[in-house]
mmCIF file of N, CA and C in Angstrom:
data_model
loop_
_atom_site.group_PDB
_atom_site.id
_atom_site.type_symbol
_atom_site.label_atom_id
_atom_site.label_comp_id
_atom_site.label_asym_id
_atom_site.label_seq_id
_atom_site.Cartn_x
_atom_site.Cartn_y
_atom_site.Cartn_z
ATOM 1 N N ALA A 31 66.239 -7.078 4.598
ATOM 2 C CA ALA A 31 66.885 -8.044 4.308
ATOM 3 C C ALA A 31 66.189 -9.474 3.427
ATOM 4 N N LYS A 32 64.719 -8.938 3.538
ATOM 5 C CA LYS A 32 63.778 -10.047 2.882
ATOM 6 C C LYS A 32 63.951 -10.236 1.328
ATOM 7 N N TRP A 33 63.981 -8.716 0.970
ATOM 8 C CA TRP A 33 64.969 -8.341 -0.372
ATOM 9 C C TRP A 33 65.807 -8.914 -1.040
ATOM 10 N N LYS A 34 67.209 -8.903 -0.108
ATOM 11 C CA LYS A 34 68.273 -9.669 -0.623
ATOM 12 C C LYS A 34 68.005 -10.988 -0.476
ATOM 13 N N SER A 35 67.366 -11.785 0.593
ATOM 14 C CA SER A 35 67.174 -12.780 0.622
ATOM 15 C C SER A 35 66.816 -13.613 -0.715
ATOM 16 N N ALA A 36 65.661 -12.941 -0.980
ATOM 17 C CA ALA A 36 64.901 -13.172 -2.079
ATOM 18 C C ALA A 36 65.318 -13.572 -3.584
ATOM 19 N N LYS A 37 66.672 -12.082 -3.904
ATOM 20 C CA LYS A 37 67.272 -12.222 -4.839
ATOM 21 C C LYS A 37 68.096 -13.296 -4.638
ATOM 22 N N ALA A 38 68.795 -13.928 -3.520
ATOM 23 C CA ALA A 38 69.869 -14.586 -3.170
ATOM 24 C C ALA A 38 69.366 -16.222 -4.050
ATOM 25 N N PHE A 39 67.949 -16.608 -3.117
ATOM 26 C CA PHE A 39 67.505 -17.904 -3.498
ATOM 27 C C PHE A 39 66.418 -18.317 -4.656
ATOM 28 N N SER A 40 66.362 -16.761 -5.412
ATOM 29 C CA SER A 40 66.068 -17.052 -6.608
ATOM 30 C C SER A 40 67.398 -17.281 -7.619
ATOM 31 N N ALA A 41 68.498 -16.626 -7.535
ATOM 32 C CA ALA A 41 69.599 -17.065 -8.329
ATOM 33 C C ALA A 41 70.270 -18.353 -8.064
ATOM 34 N N MET A 42 69.971 -18.667 -6.553
ATOM 35 C CA MET A 42 70.604 -20.274 -6.441
ATOM 36 C C MET A 42 69.909 -20.818 -7.188
ATOM 37 N N ALA A 43 68.469 -21.005 -6.900
ATOM 38 C CA ALA A 43 67.817 -22.100 -7.748
ATOM 39 C C ALA A 43 67.656 -21.368 -9.087
ATOM 40 N N MET A 44 68.315 -20.623 -10.037
ATOM 41 C CA MET A 44 68.273 -20.820 -11.466
ATOM 42 C C MET A 44 69.496 -21.063 -11.352
ATOM 43 N N ILE A 45 70.808 -21.179 -10.793
ATOM 44 C CA ILE A 45 71.826 -21.374 -11.058
ATOM 45 C C ILE A 45 71.922 -23.055 -11.120
ATOM 46 N N ILE A 46 71.649 -23.431 -9.591
ATOM 47 C CA ILE A 46 71.367 -24.850 -9.553
ATOM 48 C C ILE A 46 70.803 -25.862 -10.533
ATOM 49 N N GLY A 47 69.686 -25.156 -10.741
ATOM 50 C CA GLY A 47 68.578 -25.606 -11.653
ATOM 51 C C GLY A 47 68.949 -25.930 -13.267
ATOM 52 N N GLY A 48 69.125 -25.033 -13.342
ATOM 53 C CA GLY A 48 70.447 -25.147 -14.732
ATOM 54 C C GLY A 48 70.781 -26.017 -15.113
ATOM 55 N N VAL A 49 72.150 -25.966 -13.994
ATOM 56 C CA VAL A 49 73.553 -26.822 -13.960
ATOM 57 C C VAL A 49 72.624 -28.384 -13.849
ATOM 58 N N LEU A 50 71.680 -28.515 -12.946
ATOM 59 C CA LEU A 50 71.071 -29.398 -12.935
ATOM 60 C C LEU A 50 70.395 -29.943 -14.112
ATOM 61 N N THR A 51 69.255 -29.131 -14.536
ATOM 62 C CA THR A 51 68.635 -29.778 -16.154
ATOM 63 C C THR A 51 69.751 -29.851 -17.097
ATOM 64 N N PHE A 52 70.789 -28.908 -17.210
ATOM 65 C CA PHE A 52 71.897 -29.791 -18.357
ATOM 66 C C PHE A 52 72.099 -31.446 -18.114
ATOM 67 N N TRP A 53 72.488 -31.430 -16.540
ATOM 68 C CA TRP A 53 72.878 -32.495 -16.384
ATOM 69 C C TRP A 53 72.130 -34.089 -16.738
ATOM 70 N N ALA A 54 70.734 -33.119 -16.385
ATOM 71 C CA ALA A 54 69.804 -34.259 -16.580
ATOM 72 C C ALA A 54 69.358 -34.521 -18.468
ATOM 73 N N MET A 55 69.658 -33.360 -18.990
ATOM 74 C CA MET A 55 69.346 -33.799 -20.417
ATOM 75 C C MET A 55 71.492 -34.668 -21.341
ATOM 76 N N LEU A 56 72.347 -34.389 -20.272
ATOM 77 C CA LEU A 56 73.475 -35.472 -20.604
ATOM 78 C C LEU A 56 73.049 -36.705 -19.864
ATOM 79 N N ALA A 57 72.686 -37.088 -19.253
ATOM 80 C CA ALA A 57 72.419 -38.562 -18.076
ATOM 81 C C ALA A 57 72.575 -39.561 -19.476
ATOM 82 N N GLY A 58 71.457 -39.320 -20.289
ATOM 83 C CA GLY A 58 71.329 -40.332 -21.510
ATOM 84 C C GLY A 58 72.775 -40.884 -22.118
ATOM 85 N N CYS A 59 73.379 -40.170 -22.373
ATOM 86 C CA CYS A 59 74.808 -40.354 -22.476
ATOM 87 C C CYS A 59 76.038 -40.800 -21.651
ATOM 88 N N LEU A 60 75.937 -40.022 -20.271
ATOM 89 C CA LEU A 60 76.628 -40.415 -19.122
ATOM 90 C C LEU A 60 76.360 -42.064 -18.159
ATOM 91 N N TYR A 61 74.946 -42.509 -18.915
ATOM 92 C CA TYR A 61 74.882 -43.522 -18.150
ATOM 93 C C TYR A 61 75.352 -43.489 -16.219
ATOM 94 N N PRO A 62 74.550 -42.427 -15.766
ATOM 95 C CA PRO A 62 74.778 -42.528 -14.168
ATOM 96 C C PRO A 62 74.303 -43.801 -13.325
ATOM 97 N N SER A 63 74.662 -43.783 -12.166
ATOM 98 C CA SER A 63 74.122 -45.052 -11.205
ATOM 99 C C SER A 63 72.618 -44.292 -10.841
ATOM 100 N N LYS A 64 71.919 -45.271 -10.027
ATOM 101 C CA LYS A 64 70.813 -45.175 -9.486
ATOM 102 C C LYS A 64 71.048 -44.215 -8.572
ATOM 103 N N GLN A 65 71.802 -44.425 -7.363
ATOM 104 C CA GLN A 65 72.228 -43.616 -6.354
ATOM 105 C C GLN A 65 72.450 -41.930 -7.185
ATOM 106 N N MET A 66 73.018 -41.518 -8.180
ATOM 107 C CA MET A 66 72.924 -39.980 -9.197
ATOM 108 C C MET A 66 71.825 -39.912 -9.076
ATOM 109 N N TYR A 67 70.605 -40.523 -9.676
ATOM 110 C CA TYR A 67 69.326 -40.244 -10.151
ATOM 111 C C TYR A 67 68.369 -39.888 -8.672
ATOM 112 N N MET A 68 69.265 -40.190 -7.915
ATOM 113 C CA MET A 68 67.826 -40.266 -6.690
ATOM 114 C C MET A 68 68.859 -39.128 -6.035
ATOM 115 N N ILE A 69 70.059 -38.731 -5.836
ATOM 116 C CA ILE A 69 70.786 -37.390 -5.442
ATOM 117 C C ILE A 69 70.410 -36.161 -6.815
ATOM 118 N N GLY A 70 69.959 -36.437 -7.799
ATOM 119 C CA GLY A 70 69.431 -35.560 -8.935
ATOM 120 C C GLY A 70 68.179 -34.971 -8.410
ATOM 121 N N GLY A 71 67.529 -35.688 -7.681
ATOM 122 C CA GLY A 71 65.688 -35.730 -7.514
ATOM 123 C C GLY A 71 66.151 -35.142 -6.319
ATOM 124 N N LEU A 72 67.060 -35.663 -5.347
ATOM 125 C CA LEU A 72 66.839 -34.601 -3.974
ATOM 126 C C LEU A 72 67.341 -32.917 -4.392
ATOM 127 N N ILE A 73 68.012 -32.499 -5.275
ATOM 128 C CA ILE A 73 68.597 -31.529 -5.664
ATOM 129 C C ILE A 73 67.664 -30.673 -6.498
ATOM 130 N N TYR A 74 66.519 -31.473 -7.256
ATOM 131 C CA TYR A 74 65.728 -30.606 -7.473
ATOM 132 C C TYR A 74 64.262 -30.708 -6.658
ATOM 133 N N LEU A 75 64.247 -31.116 -5.186
ATOM 134 C CA LEU A 75 63.284 -30.824 -4.569
ATOM 135 C C LEU A 75 63.732 -29.260 -3.672
ATOM 136 N N LEU A 76 65.457 -29.307 -3.586
ATOM 137 C CA LEU A 76 66.161 -27.998 -2.885
ATOM 138 C C LEU A 76 65.822 -26.814 -4.019
ATOM 139 N N VAL A 77 65.813 -27.165 -5.121
ATOM 140 C CA VAL A 77 65.801 -25.818 -6.041
ATOM 141 C C VAL A 77 64.418 -25.345 -5.770
ATOM 142 N N CYS A 78 63.456 -26.470 -5.333
ATOM 143 C CA CYS A 78 61.836 -25.940 -5.601
ATOM 144 C C CYS A 78 61.529 -25.431 -4.679
ATOM 145 N N LEU A 79 62.522 -25.630 -2.740
ATOM 146 C CA LEU A 79 62.195 -24.881 -1.822
ATOM 147 C C LEU A 79 62.591 -23.179 -2.212
ATOM 148 N N PHE A 80 64.420 -23.659 -2.743
ATOM 149 C CA PHE A 80 64.845 -22.118 -3.031
ATOM 150 C C PHE A 80 64.060 -21.363 -3.815
ATOM 151 N N GLN A 81 62.869 -21.912 -4.972
ATOM 152 C CA GLN A 81 62.303 -21.288 -5.559
ATOM 153 C C GLN A 81 61.207 -20.384 -4.910
ATOM 154 N N GLY A 82 60.391 -21.110 -3.604
ATOM 155 C CA GLY A 82 59.435 -21.433 -2.875
ATOM 156 C C GLY A 82 59.647 -19.682 -2.032
ATOM 157 N N LEU A 83 60.919 -19.843 -1.414
ATOM 158 C CA LEU A 83 61.390 -18.892 -0.763
ATOM 159 C C LEU A 83 62.038 -17.705 -1.550
ATOM 160 N N SER A 84 62.108 -17.666 -2.618
ATOM 161 C CA SER A 84 61.755 -16.400 -3.312
ATOM 162 C C SER A 84 60.630 -15.498 -2.673
ATOM 163 N N LEU A 85 59.553 -16.299 -3.003
ATOM 164 C CA LEU A 85 58.788 -15.780 -2.748
ATOM 165 C C LEU A 85 58.573 -14.783 -1.400
ATOM 166 N N LEU A 86 59.393 -14.618 -1.104
ATOM 167 C CA LEU A 86 59.914 -13.693 0.204
ATOM 168 C C LEU A 86 59.792 -12.561 -0.289
ATOM 169 N N PHE A 87 59.738 -12.086 -1.402
ATOM 170 C CA PHE A 87 59.963 -10.765 -1.998
ATOM 171 C C PHE A 87 58.646 -10.181 -2.258
ATOM 172 N N LEU A 88 57.367 -10.789 -2.243
ATOM 173 C CA LEU A 88 56.106 -10.483 -2.166
ATOM 174 C C LEU A 88 55.834 -9.748 -1.198
ATOM 175 N N ASN A 89 56.428 -10.018 0.415
ATOM 176 C CA ASN A 89 56.022 -9.852 1.448
ATOM 177 C C ASN A 89 57.081 -8.518 2.142
ATOM 178 N N SER A 90 57.965 -8.305 1.107
ATOM 179 C CA SER A 90 59.050 -7.132 1.764
ATOM 180 C C SER A 90 58.616 -5.869 1.212
ATOM 181 N N ASN A 91 59.623 -5.135 1.668
ATOM 182 C CA ASN A 91 59.395 -3.449 1.648
ATOM 183 C C ASN A 91 59.239 -3.447 0.203
ATOM 184 N N ALA A 92 59.896 -4.005 -0.900
ATOM 185 C CA ALA A 92 59.113 -3.694 -2.182
ATOM 186 C C ALA A 92 58.098 -3.889 -2.718
ATOM 187 N N CYS A 93 57.346 -4.529 -2.380
ATOM 188 C CA CYS A 93 56.069 -4.751 -2.241
ATOM 189 C C CYS A 93 54.820 -3.665 -1.725
ATOM 190 N N HIS A 94 55.381 -3.683 -0.361
ATOM 191 C CA HIS A 94 54.918 -3.009 0.853
ATOM 192 C C HIS A 94 55.478 -1.892 1.362
ATOM 193 N N GLY A 95 55.028 -0.554 1.774
ATOM 194 C CA GLY A 95 55.518 0.678 1.842
ATOM 195 C C GLY A 95 56.867 1.258 0.547
ATOM 196 N N ASN A 96 56.576 0.819 -0.534
ATOM 197 C CA ASN A 96 57.237 1.092 -1.240
ATOM 198 C C ASN A 96 56.905 2.699 -1.878
ATOM 199 N N GLY A 97 57.699 3.524 -1.650
ATOM 200 C CA GLY A 97 57.386 5.268 -1.976
ATOM 201 C C GLY A 97 57.129 5.247 -3.335
ATOM 202 N N MET A 98 57.839 4.191 -4.234
ATOM 203 C CA MET A 98 57.558 4.689 -6.003
ATOM 204 C C MET A 98 55.924 4.158 -6.310
ATOM 205 N N LEU A 99 55.591 2.886 -5.676
ATOM 206 C CA LEU A 99 54.106 2.846 -5.773
ATOM 207 C C LEU A 99 53.157 3.260 -5.044
ATOM 208 N N ASN A 100 53.350 4.135 -3.783
ATOM 209 C CA ASN A 100 52.970 4.896 -3.848
ATOM 210 C C ASN A 100 52.338 6.221 -5.174
ATOM 211 N N LEU A 101 53.680 6.769 -5.112
ATOM 212 C CA LEU A 101 53.759 7.619 -6.076
ATOM 213 C C LEU A 101 52.960 7.402 -7.106
ATOM 214 N N LEU A 102 53.109 6.177 -7.911
ATOM 215 C CA LEU A 102 52.231 5.441 -8.964
ATOM 216 C C LEU A 102 51.028 5.820 -8.779
ATOM 217 N N GLN A 103 50.542 5.111 -7.625
ATOM 218 C CA GLN A 103 49.411 4.945 -7.181
ATOM 219 C C GLN A 103 48.492 6.874 -7.056
ATOM 220 N N GLU A 104 49.099 7.736 -6.769
ATOM 221 C CA GLU A 104 48.759 8.911 -6.912
ATOM 222 C C GLU A 104 49.012 9.517 -8.176
ATOM 223 N N GLN A 105 49.361 9.055 -9.056
ATOM 224 C CA GLN A 105 49.228 10.035 -10.049
ATOM 225 C C GLN A 105 48.315 9.274 -10.847
ATOM 226 N N THR A 106 48.087 7.928 -10.967
ATOM 227 C CA THR A 106 47.175 7.190 -11.082
ATOM 228 C C THR A 106 45.939 6.850 -10.473
ATOM 229 N N PRO A 107 44.756 7.513 -10.107
ATOM 230 C CA PRO A 107 44.326 7.106 -9.022
ATOM 231 C C PRO A 107 43.304 6.324 -9.616
ATOM 232 N N ASN A 108 42.757 6.135 -10.835
ATOM 233 C CA ASN A 108 41.728 4.998 -11.134
ATOM 234 C C ASN A 108 42.118 3.742 -11.237
ATOM 235 N N THR A 109 43.539 3.507 -11.398
ATOM 236 C CA THR A 109 44.002 2.124 -11.512
ATOM 237 C C THR A 109 44.113 1.493 -10.246
ATOM 238 N N ASN A 110 44.014 0.301 -10.179
ATOM 239 C CA ASN A 110 44.127 -0.526 -8.755
ATOM 240 C C ASN A 110 45.580 -1.383 -8.806
ATOM 241 N N LEU A 111 46.418 -1.195 -7.888
ATOM 242 C CA LEU A 111 47.282 -1.743 -8.063
ATOM 243 C C LEU A 111 47.576 -3.265 -7.125
ATOM 244 N N THR A 112 46.463 -3.697 -6.173
ATOM 245 C CA THR A 112 46.820 -4.719 -5.687
ATOM 246 C C THR A 112 46.589 -5.707 -6.424
ATOM 247 N N PHE A 113 47.338 -7.151 -5.827
ATOM 248 C CA PHE A 113 47.276 -8.091 -6.483
ATOM 249 C C PHE A 113 46.111 -8.996 -6.014
ATOM 250 N N ASP A 114 45.274 -9.688 -6.434
ATOM 251 C CA ASP A 114 44.021 -10.318 -6.010
ATOM 252 C C ASP A 114 44.506 -12.227 -6.391
ATOM 253 N N ALA A 115 43.881 -12.793 -5.397
ATOM 254 C CA ALA A 115 43.899 -13.904 -5.838
ATOM 255 C C ALA A 115 42.849 -14.638 -6.246
ATOM 256 N N GLY A 116 41.813 -13.994 -6.564
ATOM 257 C CA GLY A 116 40.643 -14.812 -7.293
ATOM 258 C C GLY A 116 39.870 -13.567 -8.147
#
């Protein structure tokens, strides 16, 4: 379920963010009101939230307990396939 949720949030972030970016590029020609700019800012925050929720992928079965990763680790024992923060 986490994998599908992460894919959905990532797709929504790309689509909504793309449309909003296109609108922002045209804003100089359209002369939107201050309220429209505020709504655009809130939508940008929503897109950031969606992009953050797409990180659910890192805690899903695609990264942990994946048979393909285990097989790859067995075939290349000298390779470290873990991600480290520092």
